mmCIF file of C-alpha atoms in Angstrom:
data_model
loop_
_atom_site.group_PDB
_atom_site.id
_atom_site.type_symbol
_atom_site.label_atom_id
_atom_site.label_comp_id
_atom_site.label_asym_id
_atom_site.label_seq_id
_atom_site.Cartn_x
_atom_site.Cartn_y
_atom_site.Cartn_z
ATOM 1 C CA UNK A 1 -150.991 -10.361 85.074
ATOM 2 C CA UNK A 2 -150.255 -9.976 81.012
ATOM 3 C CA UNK A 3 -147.232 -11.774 80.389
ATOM 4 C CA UNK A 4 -144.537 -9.068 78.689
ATOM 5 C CA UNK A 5 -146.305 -6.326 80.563
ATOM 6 C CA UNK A 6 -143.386 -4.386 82.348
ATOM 7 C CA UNK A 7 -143.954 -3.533 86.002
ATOM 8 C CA UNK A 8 -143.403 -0.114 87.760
ATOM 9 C CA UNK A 9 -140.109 -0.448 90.065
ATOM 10 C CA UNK A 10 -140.702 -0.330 93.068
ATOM 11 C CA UNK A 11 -139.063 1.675 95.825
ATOM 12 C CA UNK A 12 -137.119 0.549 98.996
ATOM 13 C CA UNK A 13 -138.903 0.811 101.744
ATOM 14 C CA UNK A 14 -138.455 3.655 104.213
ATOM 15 C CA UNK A 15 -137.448 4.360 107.640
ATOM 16 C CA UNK A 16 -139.078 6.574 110.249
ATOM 17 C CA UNK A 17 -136.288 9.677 110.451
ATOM 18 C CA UNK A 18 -134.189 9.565 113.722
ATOM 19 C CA UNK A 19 -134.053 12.310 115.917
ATOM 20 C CA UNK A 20 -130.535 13.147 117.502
ATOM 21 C CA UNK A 21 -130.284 12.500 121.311
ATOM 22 C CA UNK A 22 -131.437 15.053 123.778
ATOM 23 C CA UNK A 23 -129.217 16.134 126.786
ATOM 24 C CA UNK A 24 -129.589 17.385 129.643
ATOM 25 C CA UNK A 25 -130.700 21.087 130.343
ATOM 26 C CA UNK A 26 -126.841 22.807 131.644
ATOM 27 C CA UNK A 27 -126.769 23.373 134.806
ATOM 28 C CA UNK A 28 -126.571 27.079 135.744
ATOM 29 C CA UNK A 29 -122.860 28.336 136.177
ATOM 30 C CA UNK A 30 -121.512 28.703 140.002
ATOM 31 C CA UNK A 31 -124.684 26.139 140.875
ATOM 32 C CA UNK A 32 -123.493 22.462 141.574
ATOM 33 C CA UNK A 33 -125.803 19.519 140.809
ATOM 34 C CA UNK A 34 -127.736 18.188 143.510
ATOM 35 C CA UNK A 35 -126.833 15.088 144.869
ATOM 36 C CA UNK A 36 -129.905 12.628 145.391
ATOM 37 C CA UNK A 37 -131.990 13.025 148.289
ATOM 38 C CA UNK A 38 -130.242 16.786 148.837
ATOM 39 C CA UNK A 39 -132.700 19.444 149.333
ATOM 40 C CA UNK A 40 -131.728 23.128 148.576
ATOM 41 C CA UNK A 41 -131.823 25.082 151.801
ATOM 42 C CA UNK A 42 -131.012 22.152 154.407
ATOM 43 C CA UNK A 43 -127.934 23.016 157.271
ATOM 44 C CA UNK A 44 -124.729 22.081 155.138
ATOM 45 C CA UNK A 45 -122.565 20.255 158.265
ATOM 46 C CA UNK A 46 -120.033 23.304 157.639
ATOM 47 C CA UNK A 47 -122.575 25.697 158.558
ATOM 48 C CA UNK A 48 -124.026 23.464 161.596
ATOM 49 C CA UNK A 49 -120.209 23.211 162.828
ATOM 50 C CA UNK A 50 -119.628 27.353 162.643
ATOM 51 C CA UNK A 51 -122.853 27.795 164.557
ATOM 52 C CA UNK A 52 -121.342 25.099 167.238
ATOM 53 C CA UNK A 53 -118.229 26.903 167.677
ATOM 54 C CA UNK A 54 -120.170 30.218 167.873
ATOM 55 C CA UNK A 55 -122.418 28.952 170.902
ATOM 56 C CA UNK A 56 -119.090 27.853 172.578
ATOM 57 C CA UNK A 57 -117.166 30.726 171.658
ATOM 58 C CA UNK A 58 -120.173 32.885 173.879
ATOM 59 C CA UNK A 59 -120.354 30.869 176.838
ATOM 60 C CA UNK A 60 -116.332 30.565 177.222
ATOM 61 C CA UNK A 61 -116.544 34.601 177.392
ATOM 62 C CA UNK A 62 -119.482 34.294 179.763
ATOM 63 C CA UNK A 63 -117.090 32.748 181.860
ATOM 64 C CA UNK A 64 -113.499 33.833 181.411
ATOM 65 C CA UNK A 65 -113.260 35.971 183.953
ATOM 66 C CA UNK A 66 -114.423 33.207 186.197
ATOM 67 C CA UNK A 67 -111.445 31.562 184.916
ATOM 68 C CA UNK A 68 -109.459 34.477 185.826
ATOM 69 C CA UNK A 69 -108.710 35.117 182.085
ATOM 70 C CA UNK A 70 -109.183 39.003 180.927
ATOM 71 C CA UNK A 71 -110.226 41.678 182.413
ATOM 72 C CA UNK A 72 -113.347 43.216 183.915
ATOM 73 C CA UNK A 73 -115.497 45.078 181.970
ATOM 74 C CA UNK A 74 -118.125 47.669 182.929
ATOM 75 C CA UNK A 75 -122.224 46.387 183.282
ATOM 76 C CA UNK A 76 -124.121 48.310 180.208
ATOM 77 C CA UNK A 77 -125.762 50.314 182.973
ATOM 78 C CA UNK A 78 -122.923 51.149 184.863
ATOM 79 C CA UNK A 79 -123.088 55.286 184.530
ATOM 80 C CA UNK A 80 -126.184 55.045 186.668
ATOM 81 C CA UNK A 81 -125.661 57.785 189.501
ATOM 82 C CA UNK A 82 -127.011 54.912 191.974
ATOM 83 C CA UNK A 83 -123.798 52.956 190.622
ATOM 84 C CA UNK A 84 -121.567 56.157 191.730
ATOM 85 C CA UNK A 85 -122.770 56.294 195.335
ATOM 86 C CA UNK A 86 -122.644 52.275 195.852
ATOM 87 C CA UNK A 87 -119.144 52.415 194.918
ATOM 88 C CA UNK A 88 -118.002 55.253 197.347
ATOM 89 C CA UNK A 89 -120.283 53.151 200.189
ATOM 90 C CA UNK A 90 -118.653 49.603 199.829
ATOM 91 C CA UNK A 91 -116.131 47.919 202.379
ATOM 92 C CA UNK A 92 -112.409 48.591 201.672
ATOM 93 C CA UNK A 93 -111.977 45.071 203.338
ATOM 94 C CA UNK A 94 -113.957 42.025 202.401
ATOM 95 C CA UNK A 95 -113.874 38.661 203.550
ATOM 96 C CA UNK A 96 -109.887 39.704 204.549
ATOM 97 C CA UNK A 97 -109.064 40.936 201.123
ATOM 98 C CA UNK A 98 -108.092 44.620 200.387
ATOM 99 C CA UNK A 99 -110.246 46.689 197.340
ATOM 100 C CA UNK A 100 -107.822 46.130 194.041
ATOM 101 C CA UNK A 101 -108.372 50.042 192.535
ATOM 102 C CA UNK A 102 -110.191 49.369 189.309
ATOM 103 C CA UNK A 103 -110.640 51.701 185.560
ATOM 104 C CA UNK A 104 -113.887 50.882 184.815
ATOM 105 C CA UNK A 105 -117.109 52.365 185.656
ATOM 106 C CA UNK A 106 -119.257 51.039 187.999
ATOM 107 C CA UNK A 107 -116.648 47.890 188.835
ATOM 108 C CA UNK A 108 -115.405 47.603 192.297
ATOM 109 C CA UNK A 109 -112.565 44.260 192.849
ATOM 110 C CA UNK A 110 -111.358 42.782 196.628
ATOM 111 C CA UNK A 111 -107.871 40.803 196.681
ATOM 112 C CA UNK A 112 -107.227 40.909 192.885
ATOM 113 C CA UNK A 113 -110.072 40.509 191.396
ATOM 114 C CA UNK A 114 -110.636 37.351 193.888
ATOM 115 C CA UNK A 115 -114.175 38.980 193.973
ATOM 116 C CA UNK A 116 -115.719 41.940 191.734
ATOM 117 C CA UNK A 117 -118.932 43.518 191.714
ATOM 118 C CA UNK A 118 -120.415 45.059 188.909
ATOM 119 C CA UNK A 119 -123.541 47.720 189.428
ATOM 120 C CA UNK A 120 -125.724 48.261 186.464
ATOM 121 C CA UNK A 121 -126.216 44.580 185.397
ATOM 122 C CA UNK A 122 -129.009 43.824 183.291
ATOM 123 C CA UNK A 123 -132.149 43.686 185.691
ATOM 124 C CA UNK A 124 -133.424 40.110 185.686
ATOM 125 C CA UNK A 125 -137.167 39.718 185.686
ATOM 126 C CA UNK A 126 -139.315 36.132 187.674
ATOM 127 C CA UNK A 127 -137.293 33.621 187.275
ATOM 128 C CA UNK A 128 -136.705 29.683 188.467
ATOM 129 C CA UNK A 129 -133.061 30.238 189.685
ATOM 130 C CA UNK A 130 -132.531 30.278 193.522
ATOM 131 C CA UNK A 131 -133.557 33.298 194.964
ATOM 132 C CA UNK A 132 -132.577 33.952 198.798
ATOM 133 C CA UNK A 133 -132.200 37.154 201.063
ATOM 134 C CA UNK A 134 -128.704 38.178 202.726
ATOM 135 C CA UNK A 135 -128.075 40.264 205.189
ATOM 136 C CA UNK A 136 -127.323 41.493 209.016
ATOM 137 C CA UNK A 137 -130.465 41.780 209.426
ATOM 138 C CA UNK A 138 -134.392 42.405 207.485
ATOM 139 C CA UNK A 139 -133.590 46.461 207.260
ATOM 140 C CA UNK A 140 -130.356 46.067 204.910
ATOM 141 C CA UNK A 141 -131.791 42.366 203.893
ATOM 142 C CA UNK A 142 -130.845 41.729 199.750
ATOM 143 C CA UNK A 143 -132.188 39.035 197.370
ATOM 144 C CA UNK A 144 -130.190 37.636 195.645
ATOM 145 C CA UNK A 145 -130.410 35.544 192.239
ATOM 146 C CA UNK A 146 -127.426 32.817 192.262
ATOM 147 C CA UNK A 147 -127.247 33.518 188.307
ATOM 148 C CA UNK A 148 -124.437 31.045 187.591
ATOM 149 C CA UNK A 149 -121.593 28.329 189.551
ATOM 150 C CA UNK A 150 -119.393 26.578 188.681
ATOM 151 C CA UNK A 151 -116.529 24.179 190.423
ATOM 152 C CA UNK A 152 -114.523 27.512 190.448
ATOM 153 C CA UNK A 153 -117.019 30.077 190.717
ATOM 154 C CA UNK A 154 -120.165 31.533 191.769
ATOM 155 C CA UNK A 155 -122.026 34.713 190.188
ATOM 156 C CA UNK A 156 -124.820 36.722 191.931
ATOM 157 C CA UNK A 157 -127.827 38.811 190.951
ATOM 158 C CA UNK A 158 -129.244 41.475 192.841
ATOM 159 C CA UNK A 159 -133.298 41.045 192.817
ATOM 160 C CA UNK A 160 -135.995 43.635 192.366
ATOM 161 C CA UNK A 161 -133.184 46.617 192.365
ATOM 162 C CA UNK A 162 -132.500 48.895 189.031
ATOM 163 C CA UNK A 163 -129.858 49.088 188.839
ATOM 164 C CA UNK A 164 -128.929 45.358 189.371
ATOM 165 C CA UNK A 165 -125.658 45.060 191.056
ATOM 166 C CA UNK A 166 -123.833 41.506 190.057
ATOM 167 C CA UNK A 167 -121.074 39.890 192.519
ATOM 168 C CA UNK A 168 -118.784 36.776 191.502
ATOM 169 C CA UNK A 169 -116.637 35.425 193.652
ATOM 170 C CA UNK A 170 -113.746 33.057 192.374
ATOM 171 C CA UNK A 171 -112.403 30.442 194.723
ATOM 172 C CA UNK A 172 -109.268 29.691 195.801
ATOM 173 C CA UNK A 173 -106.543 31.943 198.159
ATOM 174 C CA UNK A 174 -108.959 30.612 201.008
ATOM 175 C CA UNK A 175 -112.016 31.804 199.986
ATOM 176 C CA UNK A 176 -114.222 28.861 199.530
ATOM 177 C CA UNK A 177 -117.778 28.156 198.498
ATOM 178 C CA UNK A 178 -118.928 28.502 202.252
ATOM 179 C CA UNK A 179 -117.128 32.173 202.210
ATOM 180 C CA UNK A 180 -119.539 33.582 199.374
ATOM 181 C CA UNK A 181 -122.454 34.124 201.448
ATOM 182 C CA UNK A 182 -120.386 35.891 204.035
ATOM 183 C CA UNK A 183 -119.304 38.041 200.963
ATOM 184 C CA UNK A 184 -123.152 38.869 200.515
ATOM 185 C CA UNK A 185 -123.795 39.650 203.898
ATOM 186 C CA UNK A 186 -121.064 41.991 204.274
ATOM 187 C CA UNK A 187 -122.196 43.580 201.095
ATOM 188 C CA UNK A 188 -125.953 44.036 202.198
ATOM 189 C CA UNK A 189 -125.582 47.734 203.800
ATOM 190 C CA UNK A 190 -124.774 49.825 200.515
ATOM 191 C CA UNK A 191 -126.231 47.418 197.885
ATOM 192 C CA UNK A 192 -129.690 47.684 199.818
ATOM 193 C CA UNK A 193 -129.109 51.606 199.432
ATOM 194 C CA UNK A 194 -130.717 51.026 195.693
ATOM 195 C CA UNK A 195 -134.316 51.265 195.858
ATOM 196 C CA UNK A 196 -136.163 47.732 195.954
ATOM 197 C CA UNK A 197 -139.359 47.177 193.869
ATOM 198 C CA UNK A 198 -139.744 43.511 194.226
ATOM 199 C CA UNK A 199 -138.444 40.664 196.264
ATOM 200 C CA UNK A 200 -137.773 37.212 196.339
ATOM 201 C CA UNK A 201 -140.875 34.952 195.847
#
């Protein structure tokens, strides 16, 4: 280099340009975030706890007349004109209790509604439930399904008859478990009226 030569200045040296911080993408309005390990679509417990109460909400009504709560509605088949000639048929006294006059179609009550039977129940098809015959004797013989029991009740099925006739009997006023076949049996002359297609198996 020339002595007394002057030099070109030089220039600071630059930086790479910044870029500003990204965010996020913003969430869609009326969506919340999803918490970790979430997955859109899964049972929320709210939703788990209204389906609970509606499974108990159906089997309390299954059973609240059992529990002698409400009244006694008709079966969905109950205009059936096999339903009309059971009812003028059946017992006015049953297992010492007097028929309780009834509104509804199809519904026939003893003592109360201490027992009620209901023709034009849904016909039940094969089923695992115990399945026995009642009656005087083979001619006016019916098999019947014992569809539900509890401590406080006991609910029938007619078997193999359309329409299906359904007797519960409630205990207490001295009518015990023992007391429900008698029930059946005395029971056996006009339900076996309805035409039988199958039987007990």
């Amino acid at each position: 280099m020339t002595a007394g030569t002057p030099q070109p200045p030089t220039e600071p040296p630059t930086e790479p340009p910044t870029e500003p911080p990204t965010e996020p993408p913003a969430q869609p309005p009326g969506r919340p975030r999803a918490e970790p390990g979430a997955r859109d679509g899964a049972p929320r417990p709210g939703r788990v706890a209204v389906a609970g109460a509606v499974v108990l909400l159906v089997a309390a009504s299954a059973w609240a007349f059992a529990s002698g709560r409400g009244g006694v509605e008709a079966a969905p088949a109950a205009g059936d004109p096999a339903c009309a000639r059971l009812l003028a048929a059946l017992p006015r006294q049953l297992e010492g209790f007097t028929a309780t006059a009834q509104g509804a179609a199809g519904v026939a009550a003893w003592g109360g509604e201490r027992v009620v039977l209901r023709c034009g129940a849904a016909v039940i098809g094969p089923t695992t439930k115990p399945c026995l015959p009642v009656g005087p004797d083979e001619a006016t013989s019916v098999d019947w399904v014992q569809d539900a029991a509890s401590e406080r009740a006991v609910r029938f099925l007619t078997y193999g008859r359309d329409p299906a006739v359904e007797v519960t009997v409630r205990y207490g006023d001295g009518l015990a478990a023992t007391s429900a076949a008698g029930v059946l049996v005395d029971l056996a002359a006009p339900v076996s009226a309805i035409e039988q297609t199958r039987r007990c198996v």
